[in-house]
Amino acid sequence: MKKLIIGNFKMNQTPEESKAYFTKFVAGFNGNRADVVLCPSYLSLPVATFLAKGSPVKLGAQNVSDEEEGSFTGEVSAQMLKNLGVEYVIVGHSDRRNKFKESDRLVNKKIKTALKNGLKCVLCVGESLADRNTGKTFDVIRHQIEEGVRGLYENELESVIIAYEPIWAIGTGQNASVKDVENAAKVIRKVIFESYSEKASRDIQVIYGGSLNEKNVGALLNCAGIDGGLFGRISLNVNLFLDIANNLK
Ligand code: PGA
């Protein structure tokens, strides 16, 4: 099966810069080795969906409202994203959990609203350095998953991807080891097994994110139990990211 490669551009790129990026990426992406989802800012999504139309490049948003519509100044709804041609949304990224104080409860509500509107959700989970140093890694992951998928039916998990993103590895240049990633994937699948079924634990897509680059991508994406990767900084470099997506082993 092809690996899933997701690029999270975070708060980078003007729409003009995205136009140049997507023009190049769409022309250069071969789709042979990976499925690619690119997540530019909300403002770049219109030009990105336009340029990616008819190509294997898929679009994701970095955030979504937990509400359907109405008086929520500054928010963007799942329906608006879906209507634009967006297929994925990142939920529970540590930037949002930590800098915007998003709770597990809010993450769960966002997932439910997004799924209801036909979007796929990338649920990010991962421990802080303090959690890791005090041996709490697996408890934190377990808790974030249980709360994140609370109330979902098993068939809805087909539209949920779980991204293991240890906070200490994000944007630090210090990626998790193969052993860390394999252990986390095991725990993630165990939690799904206990809450749902053996089949669900096998079928759910689990990916890794945190300082992925052209050198460590081969080892980390081929870890047991890992179906792909979530890239931050590296995904902004169109040539490098194209090379990774086209030539993944
Ligand atoms: P990074 O970001 O690749 O720059 O570490 C990953 C992420 O935040 O998803």
Short mmCIF file of C-alpha atoms and ligand atoms in Angstrom, two decimals:
data_model
loop_
_atom_site.label_atom_id
_atom_site.label_comp_id
_atom_site.label_asym_id
_atom_site.label_seq_id
_atom_site.Cartn_x
_atom_site.Cartn_y
_atom_site.Cartn_z
CA MET A 1 0.00 0.00 0.00
CA LYS A 2 1.15 3.55 -0.76
CA LYS A 3 2.33 5.67 2.13
CA LEU A 4 0.38 8.76 3.14
CA ILE A 5 2.47 11.93 3.05
CA ILE A 6 0.95 15.06 4.60
CA GLY A 7 2.46 18.55 4.47
CA ASN A 8 1.45 21.02 7.17
CA PHE A 9 2.53 24.47 6.01
CA LYS A 10 1.44 26.11 9.29
CA MET A 11 1.30 29.93 9.18
CA ASN A 12 3.54 30.23 6.13
CA GLN A 13 3.07 31.20 2.44
CA THR A 14 0.93 33.99 1.01
CA PRO A 15 -1.68 32.91 -1.58
CA GLU A 16 0.71 34.21 -4.24
CA GLU A 17 3.50 31.98 -2.92
CA SER A 18 1.08 29.05 -2.71
CA LYS A 19 0.20 29.57 -6.36
CA ALA A 20 3.84 29.13 -7.33
CA TYR A 21 4.24 26.16 -4.96
CA PHE A 22 1.16 24.28 -6.18
CA THR A 23 1.90 24.96 -9.83
CA LYS A 24 5.25 23.29 -9.38
CA PHE A 25 4.12 20.49 -7.09
CA VAL A 26 1.12 19.44 -9.19
CA ALA A 27 3.27 19.36 -12.34
CA GLY A 28 6.03 17.36 -10.69
CA PHE A 29 4.19 14.86 -8.51
CA ASN A 30 4.03 11.36 -10.01
CA GLY A 31 1.72 9.72 -7.43
CA ASN A 32 3.49 6.39 -7.83
CA ARG A 33 4.78 5.87 -4.33
CA ALA A 34 2.71 8.03 -2.06
CA ASP A 35 -0.66 9.65 -1.54
CA VAL A 36 -0.09 13.32 -0.82
CA VAL A 37 -2.20 15.75 1.18
CA LEU A 38 -1.04 19.38 1.36
CA CYS A 39 -2.35 21.70 4.05
CA PRO A 40 -1.71 25.38 3.30
CA SER A 41 -3.41 28.21 5.19
CA TYR A 42 -7.15 28.78 4.76
CA LEU A 43 -6.40 31.74 2.47
CA SER A 44 -4.35 29.61 0.10
CA LEU A 45 -6.90 26.80 -0.14
CA PRO A 46 -8.93 28.33 -3.02
CA VAL A 47 -5.93 28.68 -5.33
CA ALA A 48 -4.55 25.32 -4.16
CA THR A 49 -7.79 23.41 -4.80
CA PHE A 50 -8.07 25.08 -8.21
CA LEU A 51 -4.54 24.10 -9.21
CA ALA A 52 -4.77 20.55 -7.79
CA LYS A 53 -8.08 19.73 -9.46
CA GLY A 54 -7.81 16.56 -11.55
CA SER A 55 -4.38 15.70 -10.10
CA PRO A 56 -3.56 13.13 -7.40
CA VAL A 57 -2.65 15.97 -4.99
CA LYS A 58 -5.22 16.27 -2.21
CA LEU A 59 -5.93 19.23 0.04
CA GLY A 60 -6.24 19.49 3.79
CA ALA A 61 -7.01 22.33 6.20
CA GLN A 62 -4.98 22.98 9.33
CA ASN A 63 -8.03 23.63 11.46
CA VAL A 64 -11.83 23.59 11.40
CA SER A 65 -14.62 24.92 13.59
CA ASP A 66 -16.41 22.54 15.93
CA GLU A 67 -19.64 24.39 15.10
CA GLU A 68 -21.74 23.92 11.97
CA GLU A 69 -22.50 27.57 11.13
CA GLY A 70 -23.62 30.89 12.56
CA SER A 71 -22.30 33.50 14.93
CA PHE A 72 -18.71 32.33 15.33
CA THR A 73 -16.65 35.29 14.18
CA GLY A 74 -13.37 34.31 12.58
CA GLU A 75 -14.16 30.62 12.28
CA VAL A 76 -14.26 28.40 9.17
CA SER A 77 -16.76 25.56 8.97
CA ALA A 78 -16.34 21.99 7.79
CA GLN A 79 -19.02 22.58 5.17
CA MET A 80 -17.11 25.54 3.70
CA LEU A 81 -13.98 23.42 3.43
CA LYS A 82 -15.83 20.49 1.89
CA ASN A 83 -17.53 22.79 -0.59
CA LEU A 84 -14.14 24.10 -1.72
CA GLY A 85 -12.86 20.58 -2.45
CA VAL A 86 -10.86 20.09 0.73
CA GLU A 87 -10.78 16.43 1.83
CA TYR A 88 -8.78 16.38 5.08
CA VAL A 89 -8.43 18.40 8.23
CA ILE A 90 -5.72 18.35 10.89
CA VAL A 91 -7.18 18.24 14.40
CA GLY A 92 -5.46 18.34 17.77
CA HIS A 93 -2.06 19.52 16.56
CA SER A 94 0.11 20.42 19.55
CA ASP A 95 0.29 24.03 18.31
CA ARG A 96 -3.46 24.24 18.79
CA ARG A 97 -3.58 22.23 22.00
CA ASN A 98 -0.80 24.28 23.61
CA LYS A 99 -0.87 27.73 22.06
CA PHE A 100 -4.64 27.96 21.64
CA LYS A 101 -5.57 25.86 24.65
CA GLU A 102 -7.70 23.39 22.71
CA SER A 103 -9.00 20.64 24.99
CA ASP A 104 -9.56 16.97 24.20
CA ARG A 105 -13.26 17.72 24.37
CA LEU A 106 -12.99 20.40 21.68
CA VAL A 107 -10.83 18.13 19.55
CA ASN A 108 -13.51 15.43 19.81
CA LYS A 109 -16.23 17.89 18.81
CA LYS A 110 -14.22 19.12 15.83
CA ILE A 111 -13.72 15.55 14.66
CA LYS A 112 -17.44 14.80 14.91
CA THR A 113 -18.38 17.95 12.99
CA ALA A 114 -15.73 17.31 10.32
CA LEU A 115 -16.76 13.67 9.83
CA LYS A 116 -20.41 14.63 9.62
CA ASN A 117 -19.51 16.93 6.74
CA GLY A 118 -17.53 14.27 4.89
CA LEU A 119 -14.00 15.36 5.79
CA LYS A 120 -11.24 13.00 6.86
CA CYS A 121 -9.52 13.87 10.15
CA VAL A 122 -5.87 13.68 11.03
CA LEU A 123 -5.90 13.40 14.83
CA CYS A 124 -2.54 14.44 16.27
CA VAL A 125 -1.41 12.94 19.57
CA GLY A 126 1.90 13.02 21.38
CA GLU A 127 3.68 13.61 24.65
CA SER A 128 5.73 16.55 25.89
CA LEU A 129 9.35 16.18 26.93
CA ALA A 130 8.26 16.35 30.58
CA ASP A 131 5.76 13.53 30.00
CA ARG A 132 8.44 11.49 28.29
CA ASN A 133 10.96 12.06 31.06
CA THR A 134 8.48 10.96 33.68
CA GLY A 135 7.43 7.83 31.82
CA LYS A 136 3.96 9.11 30.90
CA THR A 137 4.25 8.81 27.10
CA PHE A 138 1.82 5.97 26.63
CA ASP A 139 -0.72 7.25 29.16
CA VAL A 140 -0.80 10.60 27.35
CA ILE A 141 -1.26 9.00 23.93
CA ARG A 142 -3.94 6.66 25.25
CA HIS A 143 -5.86 9.50 26.86
CA GLN A 144 -5.71 11.74 23.78
CA ILE A 145 -6.95 8.96 21.52
CA GLU A 146 -9.73 7.77 23.83
CA GLU A 147 -11.01 11.32 24.24
CA GLY A 148 -10.45 12.23 20.59
CA VAL A 149 -12.51 9.37 19.15
CA ARG A 150 -15.04 9.22 21.99
CA GLY A 151 -18.49 8.42 20.66
CA LEU A 152 -17.38 7.57 17.12
CA TYR A 153 -18.74 4.46 15.44
CA GLU A 154 -16.24 1.91 14.22
CA ASN A 155 -17.00 2.61 10.55
CA GLU A 156 -16.17 6.30 11.12
CA LEU A 157 -12.59 5.33 11.95
CA GLU A 158 -12.08 4.74 8.22
CA SER A 159 -11.98 8.52 7.96
CA VAL A 160 -9.64 9.04 10.90
CA ILE A 161 -5.85 8.98 10.68
CA ILE A 162 -3.87 9.07 13.89
CA ALA A 163 -0.61 11.02 13.76
CA TYR A 164 1.94 10.31 16.48
CA GLU A 165 3.70 13.64 16.95
CA PRO A 166 5.85 13.80 20.09
CA ILE A 167 5.95 17.50 20.99
CA TRP A 168 9.68 17.42 21.72
CA ALA A 169 10.32 16.28 18.14
CA ILE A 170 8.27 18.97 16.38
CA GLY A 171 10.38 21.65 14.75
CA THR A 172 13.38 20.76 16.89
CA GLY A 173 15.47 18.75 14.44
CA GLN A 174 15.33 15.95 16.99
CA ASN A 175 13.19 13.16 15.50
CA ALA A 176 11.92 10.19 17.49
CA SER A 177 13.82 6.92 17.05
CA VAL A 178 12.52 3.93 15.12
CA LYS A 179 11.96 2.19 18.43
CA ASP A 180 9.98 5.17 19.86
CA VAL A 181 7.80 5.27 16.76
CA GLU A 182 7.18 1.53 16.65
CA ASN A 183 6.27 1.47 20.34
CA ALA A 184 3.88 4.40 19.89
CA ALA A 185 2.24 2.74 16.87
CA LYS A 186 1.73 -0.39 18.97
CA VAL A 187 0.10 1.57 21.77
CA ILE A 188 -2.14 3.48 19.35
CA ARG A 189 -3.35 0.24 17.75
CA LYS A 190 -3.81 -1.34 21.17
CA VAL A 191 -6.06 1.50 22.28
CA ILE A 192 -8.15 1.13 19.12
CA PHE A 193 -8.26 -2.63 19.63
CA GLU A 194 -9.55 -2.21 23.18
CA SER A 195 -12.11 0.45 22.26
CA TYR A 196 -13.23 -1.13 18.97
CA SER A 197 -11.95 -4.34 17.39
CA GLU A 198 -8.99 -6.24 16.06
CA LYS A 199 -9.98 -5.24 12.53
CA ALA A 200 -10.22 -1.56 13.43
CA SER A 201 -6.80 -1.68 15.10
CA ARG A 202 -5.30 -3.22 11.97
CA ASP A 203 -7.06 -0.97 9.47
CA ILE A 204 -6.61 2.43 11.07
CA GLN A 205 -3.93 4.56 9.44
CA VAL A 206 -1.17 5.59 11.82
CA ILE A 207 1.47 8.10 10.74
CA TYR A 208 4.49 9.77 12.36
CA GLY A 209 5.43 13.44 12.47
CA GLY A 210 8.24 15.42 14.09
CA SER A 211 11.42 16.66 12.35
CA LEU A 212 10.99 14.32 9.39
CA ASN A 213 13.50 15.07 6.64
CA GLU A 214 15.00 13.54 3.50
CA LYS A 215 17.51 11.58 5.56
CA ASN A 216 15.29 9.99 8.22
CA VAL A 217 12.10 9.57 6.18
CA GLY A 218 13.03 6.14 4.83
CA ALA A 219 13.64 4.61 8.24
CA LEU A 220 10.78 6.32 10.06
CA LEU A 221 8.06 5.73 7.49
CA ASN A 222 8.97 2.08 7.15
CA CYS A 223 8.63 1.42 10.87
CA ALA A 224 6.31 -1.45 11.80
CA GLY A 225 2.75 -0.16 12.10
CA ILE A 226 3.41 3.19 10.36
CA ASP A 227 1.49 4.17 7.22
CA GLY A 228 2.97 7.57 6.46
CA GLY A 229 4.29 10.87 7.72
CA LEU A 230 3.24 14.39 8.70
CA PHE A 231 5.84 16.95 7.63
CA GLY A 232 6.13 20.54 8.82
CA ARG A 233 9.17 22.61 7.86
CA ILE A 234 10.41 20.31 5.08
CA SER A 235 7.08 20.44 3.25
CA LEU A 236 7.62 24.14 2.53
CA ASN A 237 10.58 23.30 0.31
CA VAL A 238 8.80 22.29 -2.87
CA ASN A 239 11.76 20.61 -4.57
CA LEU A 240 12.75 18.63 -1.52
CA PHE A 241 9.19 17.61 -0.70
CA LEU A 242 8.50 16.56 -4.28
CA ASP A 243 11.63 14.46 -4.23
CA ILE A 244 10.53 12.77 -0.98
CA ALA A 245 6.99 12.14 -2.26
CA ASN A 246 8.09 10.84 -5.66
CA ASN A 247 10.92 8.60 -4.53
CA LEU A 248 9.76 7.16 -1.23
CA LYS A 249 11.10 3.65 -0.74
P1 PGA B 1 8.22 19.55 11.71
O1 PGA B 1 6.67 19.73 12.07
O2 PGA B 1 8.29 18.56 10.57
O3 PGA B 1 8.68 20.92 11.30
O4 PGA B 1 8.90 19.03 12.93
C1 PGA B 1 5.82 18.62 12.14
C2 PGA B 1 4.43 19.04 12.52
O5 PGA B 1 4.26 19.99 13.29
O6 PGA B 1 3.44 18.46 12.03
#
